[in-house]
């Protein structure tokens, strides 16, 4: 029979290829925020590639105010036992002990997230210290590359979570794309200047130039409420989407969840997006960002 | 005429397979046309199809909604990695009850055999094409190999991590790991079949 010791002798866990690899396998998929095992089941049945466990969806976090923290481990365990797809969970920016707790719970990915109240106003978590991979939010190329140099194996745009308004996500996707394009044709000295301005190692900037994209998978997040929103992010070049409040704050979560999954799979096919969009009921209550005070913007956290 | 090979592109590591196929086709000097498959129309005239890694429940549901099960079953050669391998196996442990499979290969596969992402790993593998590095991501485990027309293509220690089945003119390959991330050897083999 199979000898466990022998075969594990030459294997290594927690390498960057393994961490970034899971994100690669999530591409073209939808990751859904869930606050209960029942939500998680609905998400899995709709075809989500992963679920994100948290105490309250972003729109409720906004409403509730106060300090938003990592979810209760009991809730995370309940959700984990309910589904077979990967489980993600959020910790506060810079709160490496919450991250340690999540790692000990064997979650598959940790989101060091601006949606929760930051624990450290200056530092993000040193993500190289962990075997579990991290995803982090960004608003532009600099933020994305700083998080990658701290060890993030996946990036997402921040957008503006809990608003049901796609405008900030689009702004951030375009800013990342613009940052990548701006590197084209630069010589060694200019690249070194760019790296300095972005506060990241020049090797990372060179890698982006070589690939013509971020060196890790990049999802869209923050404000996706409809199948068209999701497909818009995909057509702008994102590898997949996170949907937070957009599903479980709508009038028919089962139907909307499946519709967004279909729209992401067929993001270049308007006929399919149209079919997916029909008769979904009421979307989540949305916010006009003009009325949001700067300090109410979650995306300004952790830059 | 140039052979058309599809990559099922509903969800998962699609670009990685497209690149591996194009590089492999250059190496074996057999030009192929690579097609992203999302609908039954995309399947027209395919000589082979690759089922990528991703979430097997998601891919299975999307295949069903796009009516892709019956056209995929007709394809002469199929290679499945990770989630794709799960779709090919006749017996799947740890499957969701309502999940649908292609069930073409005489192998048993344990869907989340290694546990969570923390247990994902890289390892040196002994393959029919030499020693290569393999990446296992929340990988399934091939637990039973059917007798007769199924044979192993790669080992991790004593464990079979790639299986090949020839049934008449049909060729099927199931891989528990992700060759598309590290090598073109398996894609070269697939193109030549």
XYZ file of C-alpha atoms in Angstrom:
496
model
C 0.000 0.000 0.000
C 0.869 3.660 -0.286
C 3.616 4.694 2.119
C 2.783 8.154 3.421
C 6.247 8.928 4.776
C 8.004 7.973 1.606
C 5.882 10.052 -0.684
C 5.847 13.126 1.510
C 9.601 13.099 1.881
C 10.092 15.195 -1.241
C 7.071 17.466 -1.049
C 6.789 21.023 0.218
C 3.692 22.871 1.370
C 3.012 26.603 1.550
C 5.237 27.554 -1.414
C 4.251 30.608 -3.420
C 3.399 28.443 -6.450
C 0.960 26.494 -4.301
C -0.544 29.648 -2.773
C -0.935 31.465 -6.088
C -2.051 28.196 -7.686
C -5.326 28.016 -5.782
C -6.184 31.522 -6.972
C -5.428 30.399 -10.541
C -7.945 27.592 -10.137
C -10.583 30.071 -8.902
C -10.373 32.114 -12.124
C -13.590 32.654 -14.020
C -15.441 32.112 -10.778
C -17.572 33.938 -8.221
C -16.639 34.060 -4.534
C -19.626 34.844 -2.342
C -19.873 36.430 1.110
C -21.889 34.234 3.486
C -22.889 34.758 7.112
C -24.369 31.315 7.840
C -24.105 27.659 6.857
C -27.438 28.023 5.092
C -26.076 30.890 2.936
C -23.005 28.803 2.185
C -25.142 25.952 0.892
C -27.077 28.324 -1.367
C -23.791 29.736 -2.687
C -22.377 26.288 -3.418
C -25.547 25.180 -5.150
C -25.515 28.289 -7.319
C -22.006 27.390 -8.489
C -19.770 29.649 -6.365
C -16.080 28.655 -6.540
C -15.547 29.603 -2.892
C -17.348 31.196 0.019
C -16.164 34.014 2.275
C -17.267 33.547 5.884
C -18.073 36.635 7.907
C -20.371 37.860 10.709
C -22.177 40.452 8.639
C -22.133 41.411 4.971
C -20.478 44.776 4.192
C -23.742 46.725 3.857
C -24.696 45.658 7.399
C -21.197 46.433 8.679
C -21.704 49.933 7.278
C -25.097 50.257 8.967
C -24.066 48.737 12.291
C -20.986 50.897 12.776
C -18.521 50.075 15.569
C -15.537 47.770 15.206
C -15.897 44.955 12.687
C -13.719 41.918 13.472
C -12.884 38.402 12.304
C -15.918 36.073 12.492
C -16.545 33.751 15.432
C -14.520 30.536 14.884
C -17.699 28.569 15.636
C -19.427 30.175 12.657
C -16.422 29.484 10.443
C -16.420 25.816 11.494
C -20.163 25.510 10.817
C -19.749 26.954 7.339
C -16.703 24.787 6.631
C -18.584 21.621 7.511
C -21.496 22.574 5.255
C -19.643 22.975 1.940
C -16.936 21.183 -0.032
C -15.747 24.235 -2.001
C -12.855 26.384 -0.670
C -13.536 28.530 2.371
C -12.138 32.029 2.802
C -12.387 34.260 5.849
C -11.555 37.871 6.599
C -9.153 39.256 9.178
C -8.492 42.881 10.023
C -5.640 44.698 8.256
C -2.454 44.146 10.254
C -4.105 41.749 12.725
C -1.712 38.837 12.370
C -3.169 37.016 15.371
C -6.613 36.868 13.759
C -4.753 35.472 10.738
C -3.058 32.852 12.932
C -6.452 31.842 14.307
C -7.882 31.535 10.803
C -4.894 29.474 9.710
C -5.402 27.154 12.674
C -9.022 26.720 11.536
C -7.685 25.468 8.187
C -9.446 28.061 6.069
C -8.240 27.891 2.461
C -7.609 31.628 1.969
C -7.450 34.687 4.225
C -8.726 38.071 3.065
C -6.816 40.822 4.874
C -9.708 43.150 4.373
C -10.477 46.863 4.584
C -14.121 45.874 5.090
C -13.217 45.057 8.704
C -11.873 47.781 10.999
C -8.069 48.003 10.605
C -6.008 46.831 13.591
C -2.766 48.481 12.486
C -2.745 51.895 10.852
C 0.767 51.481 9.427
C 1.524 47.834 8.716
C -0.120 45.051 6.832
C 0.450 41.449 7.890
C 3.768 39.879 6.870
C 2.062 37.227 4.798
C 5.262 35.312 4.017
C 5.092 33.937 7.574
C 1.975 31.898 6.766
C 1.321 28.663 4.896
C -2.230 29.700 4.137
C -2.447 32.135 1.183
C -3.763 35.709 1.430
C -5.844 37.929 -0.826
C -5.674 41.714 -0.341
C -7.537 44.687 -1.767
C -6.057 47.456 -3.901
C -7.070 50.706 -5.559
C -4.131 50.990 -7.967
C -0.935 49.295 -9.122
C 1.110 50.568 -6.188
C -1.256 49.118 -3.589
C -1.434 45.836 -5.509
C 2.345 45.463 -5.739
C 2.930 46.467 -2.116
C 0.533 43.727 -0.994
C 2.218 41.202 -3.319
C 5.641 42.129 -1.947
C 4.231 41.498 1.544
C 3.305 37.989 0.351
C -0.271 38.259 -0.989
C -0.881 35.477 -3.529
C -4.057 37.014 -4.922
C -5.285 40.583 -5.391
C -8.743 42.077 -5.651
C -9.874 45.594 -6.277
C -11.344 47.264 -3.219
C -14.241 48.947 -4.935
C -16.578 50.318 -2.283
C -17.996 47.375 -0.366
C -21.606 47.343 0.776
C -22.785 50.054 -1.605
C -24.121 48.038 -4.536
C -22.426 50.693 -6.650
C -19.871 49.478 -9.195
C -18.247 52.863 -9.878
C -15.343 52.497 -7.436
C -14.508 48.952 -8.550
C -14.347 50.163 -12.147
C -12.159 53.088 -11.091
C -9.754 50.722 -9.322
C -9.629 48.155 -12.138
C -8.851 50.909 -14.616
C -6.219 52.407 -12.314
C -4.417 49.056 -12.044
C -4.599 48.583 -15.823
C -3.333 52.130 -16.416
C -0.456 51.538 -14.023
C 0.565 48.414 -15.933
C 0.377 50.145 -19.326
C 2.444 53.075 -18.036
C 5.426 50.762 -17.508
C 5.635 49.905 -21.205
C 8.744 51.107 -23.014
C 10.527 52.242 -19.849
C 14.271 51.709 -19.590
C 16.076 50.340 -16.530
C 16.486 53.726 -14.833
C 12.877 54.674 -15.393
C 11.701 51.324 -14.046
C 13.801 51.837 -10.968
C 12.160 55.267 -10.511
C 8.712 53.701 -10.910
C 9.564 51.048 -8.334
C 10.707 53.732 -5.931
C 7.550 55.768 -6.455
C 5.391 52.656 -5.916
C 7.555 51.646 -2.923
C 8.169 48.110 -4.173
C 11.238 46.109 -5.313
C 12.250 46.825 -8.901
C 12.188 43.077 -9.654
C 8.435 43.108 -9.078
C 7.935 46.029 -11.455
C 10.066 44.253 -14.066
C 7.919 41.153 -13.664
C 4.734 43.170 -14.308
C 6.291 44.694 -17.413
C 7.360 41.265 -18.673
C 3.912 39.700 -18.103
C 1.848 42.730 -19.083
C -0.352 42.022 -16.049
C -0.138 41.483 -12.295
C 1.955 38.429 -11.410
C -0.959 36.988 -9.404
C -4.652 36.517 -10.077
C -6.725 39.713 -9.823
C -10.431 39.612 -8.944
C -12.944 42.456 -8.815
C -14.749 43.310 -5.593
C -16.763 46.052 -3.935
C -20.121 47.034 -5.360
C -21.092 44.183 -7.688
C -24.900 43.844 -7.593
C -25.990 42.497 -10.991
C -24.875 39.957 -13.628
C -23.916 42.869 -15.894
C -21.765 44.429 -13.149
C -19.882 41.147 -12.853
C -19.431 40.771 -16.619
C -18.277 44.407 -16.856
C -15.438 43.685 -14.421
C -14.520 40.556 -16.404
C -14.471 42.431 -19.713
C -12.232 45.057 -18.119
C -9.731 42.257 -17.540
C -10.428 40.846 -14.075
C -9.958 37.113 -13.520
C -13.121 36.626 -11.440
C -15.360 38.430 -8.941
C -16.201 38.642 -5.267
C -19.815 39.426 -4.442
C -20.523 40.628 -0.937
C -23.881 42.107 -0.046
C -25.079 41.910 -3.659
C -26.486 38.405 -3.356
C -27.915 37.917 0.131
C -29.283 41.476 0.371
C -31.262 41.040 -2.837
C -34.866 39.820 -2.928
C -34.041 36.407 -4.460
C -30.516 35.279 -3.445
C -30.700 31.785 -5.051
C -31.623 33.152 -8.433
C -29.249 36.126 -8.350
C -26.325 33.987 -7.182
C -26.768 31.600 -10.095
C -27.269 34.483 -12.540
C -23.992 36.113 -11.517
C -22.146 32.777 -11.821
C -23.555 32.344 -15.346
C -22.708 35.922 -16.338
C -19.078 35.487 -15.237
C -18.711 32.172 -17.103
C -20.149 33.755 -20.266
C -18.890 37.318 -19.693
C -18.293 37.949 -23.400
C -21.719 36.745 -24.490
C -24.404 39.476 -24.204
C -27.188 37.004 -25.034
C -26.234 34.794 -22.098
C -25.859 37.791 -19.770
C -29.303 38.945 -20.892
C -30.851 35.537 -20.136
C -29.160 35.534 -16.746
C -30.463 39.025 -15.942
C -34.154 38.316 -16.521
C -36.610 38.447 -13.644
C -34.145 38.524 -10.764
C -36.332 40.659 -8.503
C -35.037 43.589 -6.522
C -31.263 44.130 -6.195
C -29.748 45.150 -2.867
C -30.397 48.657 -1.556
C -27.677 50.790 -3.062
C -25.789 53.898 -2.062
C -24.935 56.912 -4.163
C -21.269 57.509 -3.447
C -21.676 61.275 -3.808
C -23.383 61.228 -0.428
C -20.621 59.223 1.234
C -18.248 61.280 3.389
C -14.549 60.522 2.684
C -14.148 58.896 6.114
C -17.039 56.549 5.261
C -15.073 55.109 2.344
C -13.727 51.694 3.333
C -11.355 51.704 0.363
C -9.222 54.414 1.997
C -8.139 51.903 4.627
C -4.793 50.100 4.286
C -3.069 51.742 1.320
C -5.729 20.079 -41.840
C -4.915 21.655 -38.493
C -6.345 19.687 -35.548
C -8.696 21.595 -33.294
C -8.256 21.106 -29.558
C -10.650 22.714 -27.122
C -10.123 23.918 -23.570
C -13.310 23.982 -21.520
C -13.386 27.660 -20.518
C -16.366 27.994 -18.175
C -14.224 28.300 -15.041
C -10.723 27.497 -13.794
C -7.109 27.569 -14.949
C -7.906 27.985 -18.644
C -5.116 30.285 -19.920
C -2.485 28.011 -18.399
C -3.718 25.102 -20.525
C -3.968 27.229 -23.659
C -0.342 28.333 -23.233
C 0.824 24.801 -22.445
C -0.965 23.476 -25.559
C 0.554 26.132 -27.818
C 4.056 25.533 -26.422
C 3.617 21.772 -26.673
C 2.430 21.984 -30.267
C 5.574 23.920 -31.179
C 7.777 21.337 -29.469
C 6.245 18.365 -31.267
C 5.894 20.397 -34.481
C 2.225 19.565 -34.811
C 0.299 22.772 -35.294
C -3.018 22.837 -33.417
C -5.821 25.331 -33.306
C -6.818 25.968 -29.699
C -10.476 26.794 -29.021
C -12.024 28.135 -25.816
C -15.183 26.118 -25.228
C -18.183 27.695 -23.499
C -21.100 26.565 -25.649
C -22.077 23.535 -27.744
C -21.312 25.563 -30.906
C -17.695 25.944 -29.786
C -17.408 22.142 -29.815
C -17.756 21.842 -33.592
C -15.059 19.625 -35.146
C -12.980 19.169 -31.988
C -10.386 16.402 -32.058
C -9.766 16.660 -28.324
C -10.713 18.671 -25.265
C -8.979 19.581 -22.016
C -10.994 19.896 -18.814
C -9.025 22.321 -16.624
C -8.552 22.567 -12.896
C -11.080 24.653 -11.050
C -14.003 23.824 -8.782
C -15.516 20.582 -9.989
C -18.982 21.410 -8.609
C -18.952 24.781 -10.397
C -17.676 23.368 -13.689
C -20.168 20.503 -13.587
C -23.111 22.857 -12.982
C -22.006 25.248 -15.716
C -21.543 22.348 -18.166
C -25.031 21.176 -17.395
C -26.577 24.643 -17.830
C -24.725 25.034 -21.155
C -25.809 21.525 -22.312
C -22.210 20.445 -22.752
C -22.307 16.935 -21.242
C -23.457 15.063 -24.347
C -21.134 16.827 -26.851
C -18.120 16.399 -24.532
C -18.904 12.685 -24.173
C -18.506 12.354 -27.972
C -14.968 13.761 -28.107
C -12.255 11.327 -29.241
C -9.677 12.313 -26.624
C -10.053 14.090 -23.286
C -7.491 15.186 -20.716
C -8.676 16.319 -17.282
C -6.553 17.954 -14.587
C -7.680 18.091 -10.954
C -11.370 19.082 -11.230
C -11.284 17.741 -14.789
C -9.956 14.398 -13.533
C -12.872 14.222 -11.091
C -15.300 14.688 -13.976
C -13.657 11.797 -15.861
C -13.675 9.224 -13.024
C -16.368 6.541 -12.838
C -16.352 6.606 -9.046
C -15.972 9.784 -6.980
C -15.694 9.753 -3.197
C -16.776 12.940 -1.419
C -18.928 14.123 -4.304
C -21.977 16.309 -3.921
C -25.058 14.171 -4.421
C -26.524 16.212 -7.235
C -23.189 16.662 -9.043
C -23.058 15.207 -12.549
C -19.952 13.529 -14.027
C -18.743 12.269 -17.399
C -17.820 8.928 -15.754
C -15.580 7.747 -18.595
C -12.527 6.323 -16.825
C -12.167 3.153 -14.793
C -10.658 4.880 -11.793
C -11.851 5.908 -8.346
C -11.006 9.350 -7.142
C -11.289 10.909 -3.676
C -12.307 14.505 -4.241
C -10.776 16.387 -1.312
C -8.369 13.695 -0.190
C -5.608 15.993 1.007
C -7.763 18.384 3.024
C -7.558 22.165 2.964
C -5.262 24.514 1.069
C -2.626 24.345 3.836
C -1.999 20.747 2.744
C -1.514 21.703 -0.912
C 2.024 20.928 -2.046
C 4.678 20.788 -4.728
C 6.615 17.565 -5.269
C 8.969 15.749 -7.615
C 7.120 13.158 -9.653
C 8.316 10.152 -11.610
C 6.487 10.157 -14.911
C 6.586 8.271 -18.168
C 8.260 11.397 -19.574
C 10.941 11.722 -16.881
C 11.114 13.447 -13.529
C 9.050 16.619 -13.266
C 7.854 18.993 -10.600
C 4.121 18.706 -9.891
C 1.803 21.171 -8.151
C -1.100 19.710 -6.141
C -3.819 22.190 -5.159
C -6.576 20.883 -2.909
C -5.921 17.879 -5.062
C -8.019 14.774 -5.518
C -6.385 11.386 -5.033
C -6.631 8.510 -7.500
C -7.471 5.717 -5.058
C -8.260 2.755 -7.318
C -7.056 2.005 -10.841
C -9.269 -0.211 -12.957
C -7.655 -3.320 -14.380
C -6.933 -3.807 -18.065
C -7.018 -0.700 -20.207
C -5.990 1.858 -17.558
C -2.331 2.435 -16.861
C -0.372 4.904 -14.715
C 1.545 7.790 -16.318
C 3.004 9.368 -13.181
C 3.806 8.536 -9.579
C 4.340 10.524 -6.423
C 6.212 8.029 -4.308
C 4.140 4.882 -4.726
C 0.946 6.697 -5.454
C -0.530 7.006 -8.948
C -1.124 10.691 -9.770
C -1.856 10.370 -13.493
C -3.832 7.682 -15.310
C -4.272 6.941 -19.009
C -7.075 4.893 -20.516
C -7.364 3.750 -24.102
C -10.770 2.378 -25.080
C -10.776 1.569 -28.789
C -10.152 4.868 -30.557
C -10.889 6.850 -27.395
C -8.120 8.250 -25.185
C -8.619 9.612 -21.689
C -6.067 11.078 -19.280
C -6.752 12.032 -15.652
C -4.198 13.988 -13.626
C -4.476 14.786 -9.910
C -1.903 17.590 -10.247
C -1.452 20.551 -12.610
C 1.018 19.786 -15.424
C -0.005 23.039 -17.136
C 1.820 25.008 -14.412
C 5.209 23.321 -14.777
C 5.628 21.233 -17.955
C 4.368 20.663 -21.491
C 5.157 16.911 -21.486
C 1.591 15.777 -20.893
C 0.214 18.209 -23.468
C 2.750 16.910 -26.006
C 1.573 13.361 -25.285
C -2.055 14.464 -25.595
C -1.489 16.212 -28.932
C 0.238 13.144 -30.386
C -2.618 10.754 -29.469
